[in-house]
mmCIF file of C-alpha atoms in Angstrom:
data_model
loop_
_atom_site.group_PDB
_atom_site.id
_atom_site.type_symbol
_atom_site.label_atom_id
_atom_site.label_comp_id
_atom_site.label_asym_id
_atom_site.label_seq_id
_atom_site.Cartn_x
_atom_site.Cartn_y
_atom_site.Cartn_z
ATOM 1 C CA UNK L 1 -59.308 13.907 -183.127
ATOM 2 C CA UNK L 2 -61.880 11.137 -182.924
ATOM 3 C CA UNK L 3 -65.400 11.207 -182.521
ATOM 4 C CA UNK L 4 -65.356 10.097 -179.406
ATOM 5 C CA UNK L 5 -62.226 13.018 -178.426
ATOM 6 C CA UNK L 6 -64.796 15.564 -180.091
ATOM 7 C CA UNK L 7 -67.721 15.103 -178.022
ATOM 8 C CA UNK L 8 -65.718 14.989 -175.532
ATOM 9 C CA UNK L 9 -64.215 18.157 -175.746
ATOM 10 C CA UNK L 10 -67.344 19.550 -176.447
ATOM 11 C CA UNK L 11 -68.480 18.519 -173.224
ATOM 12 C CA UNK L 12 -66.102 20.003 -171.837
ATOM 13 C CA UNK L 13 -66.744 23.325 -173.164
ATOM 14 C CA UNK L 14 -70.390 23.252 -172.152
ATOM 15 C CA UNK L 15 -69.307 21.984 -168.782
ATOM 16 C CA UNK L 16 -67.417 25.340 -168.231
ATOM 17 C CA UNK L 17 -63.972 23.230 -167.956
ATOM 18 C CA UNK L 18 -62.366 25.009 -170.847
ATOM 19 C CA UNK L 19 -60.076 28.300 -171.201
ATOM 20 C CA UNK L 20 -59.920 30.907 -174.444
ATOM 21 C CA UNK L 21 -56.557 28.863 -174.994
ATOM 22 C CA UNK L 22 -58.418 25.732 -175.245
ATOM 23 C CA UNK L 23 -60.695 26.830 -178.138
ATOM 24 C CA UNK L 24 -57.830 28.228 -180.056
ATOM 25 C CA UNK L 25 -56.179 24.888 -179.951
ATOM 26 C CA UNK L 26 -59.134 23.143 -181.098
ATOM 27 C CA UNK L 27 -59.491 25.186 -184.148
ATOM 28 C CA UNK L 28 -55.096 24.999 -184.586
ATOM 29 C CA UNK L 29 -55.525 21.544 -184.630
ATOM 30 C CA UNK L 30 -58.967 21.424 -186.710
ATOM 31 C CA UNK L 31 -57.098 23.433 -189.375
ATOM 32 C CA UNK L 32 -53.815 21.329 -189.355
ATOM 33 C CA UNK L 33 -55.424 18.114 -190.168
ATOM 34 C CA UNK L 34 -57.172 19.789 -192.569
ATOM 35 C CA UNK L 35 -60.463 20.345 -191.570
ATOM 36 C CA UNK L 36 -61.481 23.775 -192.490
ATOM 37 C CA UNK L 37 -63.751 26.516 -191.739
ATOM 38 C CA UNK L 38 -64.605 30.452 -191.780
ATOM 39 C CA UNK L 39 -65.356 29.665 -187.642
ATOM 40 C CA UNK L 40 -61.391 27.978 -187.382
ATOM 41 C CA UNK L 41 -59.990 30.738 -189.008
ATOM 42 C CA UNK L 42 -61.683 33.372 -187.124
ATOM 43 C CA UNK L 43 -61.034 31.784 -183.902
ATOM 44 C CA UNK L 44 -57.362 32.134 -184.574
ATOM 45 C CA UNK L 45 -57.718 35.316 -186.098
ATOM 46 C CA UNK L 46 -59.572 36.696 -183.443
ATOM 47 C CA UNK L 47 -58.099 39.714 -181.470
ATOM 48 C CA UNK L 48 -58.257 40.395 -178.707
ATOM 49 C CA UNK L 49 -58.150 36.645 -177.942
ATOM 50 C CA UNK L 50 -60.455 36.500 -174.932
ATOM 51 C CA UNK L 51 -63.406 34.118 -173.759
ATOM 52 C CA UNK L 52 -66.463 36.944 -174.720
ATOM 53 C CA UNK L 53 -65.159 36.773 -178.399
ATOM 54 C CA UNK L 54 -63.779 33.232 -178.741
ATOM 55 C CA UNK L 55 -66.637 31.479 -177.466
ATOM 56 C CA UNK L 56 -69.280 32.536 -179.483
ATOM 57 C CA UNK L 57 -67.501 32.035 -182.545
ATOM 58 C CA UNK L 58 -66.559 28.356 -181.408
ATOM 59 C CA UNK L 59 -70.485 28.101 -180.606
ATOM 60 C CA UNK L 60 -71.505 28.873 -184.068
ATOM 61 C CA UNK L 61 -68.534 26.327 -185.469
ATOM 62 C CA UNK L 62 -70.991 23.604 -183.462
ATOM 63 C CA UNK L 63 -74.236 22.473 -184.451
ATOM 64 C CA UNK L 64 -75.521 21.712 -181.781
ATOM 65 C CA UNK L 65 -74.149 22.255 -178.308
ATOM 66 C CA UNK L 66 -75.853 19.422 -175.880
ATOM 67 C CA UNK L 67 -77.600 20.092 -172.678
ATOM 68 C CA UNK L 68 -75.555 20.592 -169.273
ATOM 69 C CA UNK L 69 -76.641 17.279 -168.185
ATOM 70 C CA UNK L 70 -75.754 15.496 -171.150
ATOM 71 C CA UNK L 71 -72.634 16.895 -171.041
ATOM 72 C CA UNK L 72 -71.447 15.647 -167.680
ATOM 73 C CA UNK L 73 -72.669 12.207 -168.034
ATOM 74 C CA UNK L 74 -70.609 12.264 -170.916
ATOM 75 C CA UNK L 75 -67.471 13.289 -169.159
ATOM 76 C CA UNK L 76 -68.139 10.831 -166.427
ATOM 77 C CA UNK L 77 -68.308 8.177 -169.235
ATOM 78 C CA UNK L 78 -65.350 9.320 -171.133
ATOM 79 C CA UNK L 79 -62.969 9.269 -168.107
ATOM 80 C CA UNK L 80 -64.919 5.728 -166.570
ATOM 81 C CA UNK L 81 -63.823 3.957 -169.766
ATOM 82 C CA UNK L 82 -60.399 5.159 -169.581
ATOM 83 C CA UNK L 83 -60.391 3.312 -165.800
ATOM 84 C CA UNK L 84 -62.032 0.412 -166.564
ATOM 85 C CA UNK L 85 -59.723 -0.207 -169.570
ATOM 86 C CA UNK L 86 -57.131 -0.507 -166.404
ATOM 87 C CA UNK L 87 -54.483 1.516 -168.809
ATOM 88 C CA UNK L 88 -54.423 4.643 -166.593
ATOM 89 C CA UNK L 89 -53.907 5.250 -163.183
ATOM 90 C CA UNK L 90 -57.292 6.019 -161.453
ATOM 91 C CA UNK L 91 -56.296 8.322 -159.080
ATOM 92 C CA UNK L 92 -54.986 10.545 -162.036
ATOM 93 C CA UNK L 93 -57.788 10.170 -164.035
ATOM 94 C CA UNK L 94 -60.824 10.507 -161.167
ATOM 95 C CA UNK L 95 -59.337 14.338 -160.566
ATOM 96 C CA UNK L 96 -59.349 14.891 -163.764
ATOM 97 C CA UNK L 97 -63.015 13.919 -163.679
ATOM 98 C CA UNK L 98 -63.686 15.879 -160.890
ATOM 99 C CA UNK L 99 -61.574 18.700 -162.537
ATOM 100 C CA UNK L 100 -63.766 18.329 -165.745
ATOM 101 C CA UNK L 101 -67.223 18.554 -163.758
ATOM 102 C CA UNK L 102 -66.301 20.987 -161.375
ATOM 103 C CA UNK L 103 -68.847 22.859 -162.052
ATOM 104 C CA UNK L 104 -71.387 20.270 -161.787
ATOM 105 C CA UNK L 105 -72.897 20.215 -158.393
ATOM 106 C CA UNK L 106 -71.956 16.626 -156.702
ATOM 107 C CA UNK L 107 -73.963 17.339 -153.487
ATOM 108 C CA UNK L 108 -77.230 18.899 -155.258
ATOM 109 C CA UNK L 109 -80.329 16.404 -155.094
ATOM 110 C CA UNK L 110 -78.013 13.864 -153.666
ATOM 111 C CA UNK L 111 -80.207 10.516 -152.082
ATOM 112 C CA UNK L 112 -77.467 9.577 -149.302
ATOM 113 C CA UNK L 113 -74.097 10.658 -150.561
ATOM 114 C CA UNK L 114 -72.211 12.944 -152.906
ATOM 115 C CA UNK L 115 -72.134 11.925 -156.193
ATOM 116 C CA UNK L 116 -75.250 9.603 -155.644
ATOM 117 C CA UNK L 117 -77.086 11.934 -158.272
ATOM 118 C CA UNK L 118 -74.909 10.591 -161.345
ATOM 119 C CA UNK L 119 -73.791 7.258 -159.692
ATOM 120 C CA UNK L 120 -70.375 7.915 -158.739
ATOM 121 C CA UNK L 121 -70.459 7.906 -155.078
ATOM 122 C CA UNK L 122 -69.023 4.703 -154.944
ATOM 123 C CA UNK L 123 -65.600 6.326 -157.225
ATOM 124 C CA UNK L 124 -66.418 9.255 -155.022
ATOM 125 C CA UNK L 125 -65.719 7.327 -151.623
ATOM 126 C CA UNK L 126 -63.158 5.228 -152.839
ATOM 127 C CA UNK L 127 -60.908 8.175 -154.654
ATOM 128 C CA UNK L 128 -61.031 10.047 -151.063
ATOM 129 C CA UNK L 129 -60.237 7.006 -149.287
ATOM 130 C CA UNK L 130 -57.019 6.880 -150.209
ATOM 131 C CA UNK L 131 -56.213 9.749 -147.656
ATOM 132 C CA UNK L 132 -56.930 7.191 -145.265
ATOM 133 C CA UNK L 133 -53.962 4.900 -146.151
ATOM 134 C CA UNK L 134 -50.568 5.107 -144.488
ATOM 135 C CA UNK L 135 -48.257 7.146 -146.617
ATOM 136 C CA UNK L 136 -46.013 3.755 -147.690
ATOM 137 C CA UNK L 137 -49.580 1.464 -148.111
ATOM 138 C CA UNK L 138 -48.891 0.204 -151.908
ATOM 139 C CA UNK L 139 -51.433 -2.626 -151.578
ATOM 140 C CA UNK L 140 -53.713 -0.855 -149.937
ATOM 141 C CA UNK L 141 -54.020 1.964 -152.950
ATOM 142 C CA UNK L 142 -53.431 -1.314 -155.142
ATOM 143 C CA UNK L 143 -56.414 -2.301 -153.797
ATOM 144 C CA UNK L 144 -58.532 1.145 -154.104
ATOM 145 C CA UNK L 145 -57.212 1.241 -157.728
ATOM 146 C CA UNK L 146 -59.131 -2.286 -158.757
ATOM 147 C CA UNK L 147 -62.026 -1.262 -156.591
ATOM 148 C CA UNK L 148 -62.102 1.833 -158.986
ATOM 149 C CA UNK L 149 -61.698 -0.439 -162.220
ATOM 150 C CA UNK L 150 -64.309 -2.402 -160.923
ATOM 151 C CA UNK L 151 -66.754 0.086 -160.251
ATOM 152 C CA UNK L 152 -66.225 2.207 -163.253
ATOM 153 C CA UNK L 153 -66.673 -1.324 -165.514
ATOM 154 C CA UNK L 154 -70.243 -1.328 -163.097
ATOM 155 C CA UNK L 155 -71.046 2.159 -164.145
ATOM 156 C CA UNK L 156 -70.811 2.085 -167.829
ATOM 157 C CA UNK L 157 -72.692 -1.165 -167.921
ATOM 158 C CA UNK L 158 -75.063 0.912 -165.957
ATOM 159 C CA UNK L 159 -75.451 3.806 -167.627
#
């Protein structure tokens, strides 16, 4: 797991978007490739394997845990790159986003539109517009897609 995969994952745990099974992969993982730790082991060790006594060991494994905030612009970020590098579909990859920061409020201090209050209302708008297209309207979801590379490139040069 890269640094970048790390964080990430991280973020995800302090974003609420991870399950007991989650953490117990992350420390499987850690410990195959050799990485080890009293934290690792007790996470797989632990019994019964629940959130309330996986999580707090997995919080002690990290230094330091970044703020709620941080954490979903860096989820946004993470999953931005992976559309403007045009190598995913952005459909998939925008739920996935949303799925990730679900429980970051999109409509909360919002200027004009949701998402406005970490810049993707444009992704926002363009991701539900697609329910707008015919069912059998390949250039027109062609066409959201590189609207969505686009504005994801305009985002991380942004932000």
């Amino acid at each position: 797991m890269n640094e970048e995969n790390e964080n990430y994952f991280i973020a995800k745990y302090v974003a609420g978007a991870c399950k007991t099974d989650d953490l117990i992969n992350y420390a499987n993982y850690k410990l195959n490739n050799g990485v080890y730790s009293d934290e690792l082991l007790d996470i797989i060790d632990a019994e019964p394997k629940c959130w309330g006594i996986v999580s707090p060991i997995f919080e002690r494994l990290i230094a330091q845990l970044p703020s709620f905030e941080d954490s979903i612009n860096l989820i946004i970020k993470y999953h931005l790159k992976l559309i403007a590098s045009e190598k995913v579909d952005p459909f998939i990859q925008f739920r996935q986003l949303l799925n990730d920061i679900n429980n970051f409020d999109l409509y909360e201090n919002v200027a004009k539109y949701a998402g406005d209050n970490v810049g993707i209302e444009h992704l926002y708008g363009l991701y539900y517009a697609r329910d707008d297209l015919d069912v059998n309207d390949n250039d027109g979801v062609v066409e959201i897609s590189v609207l969505m590379q686009e504005r994801s490139k305009k985002w991380l040069s942004e932000h």
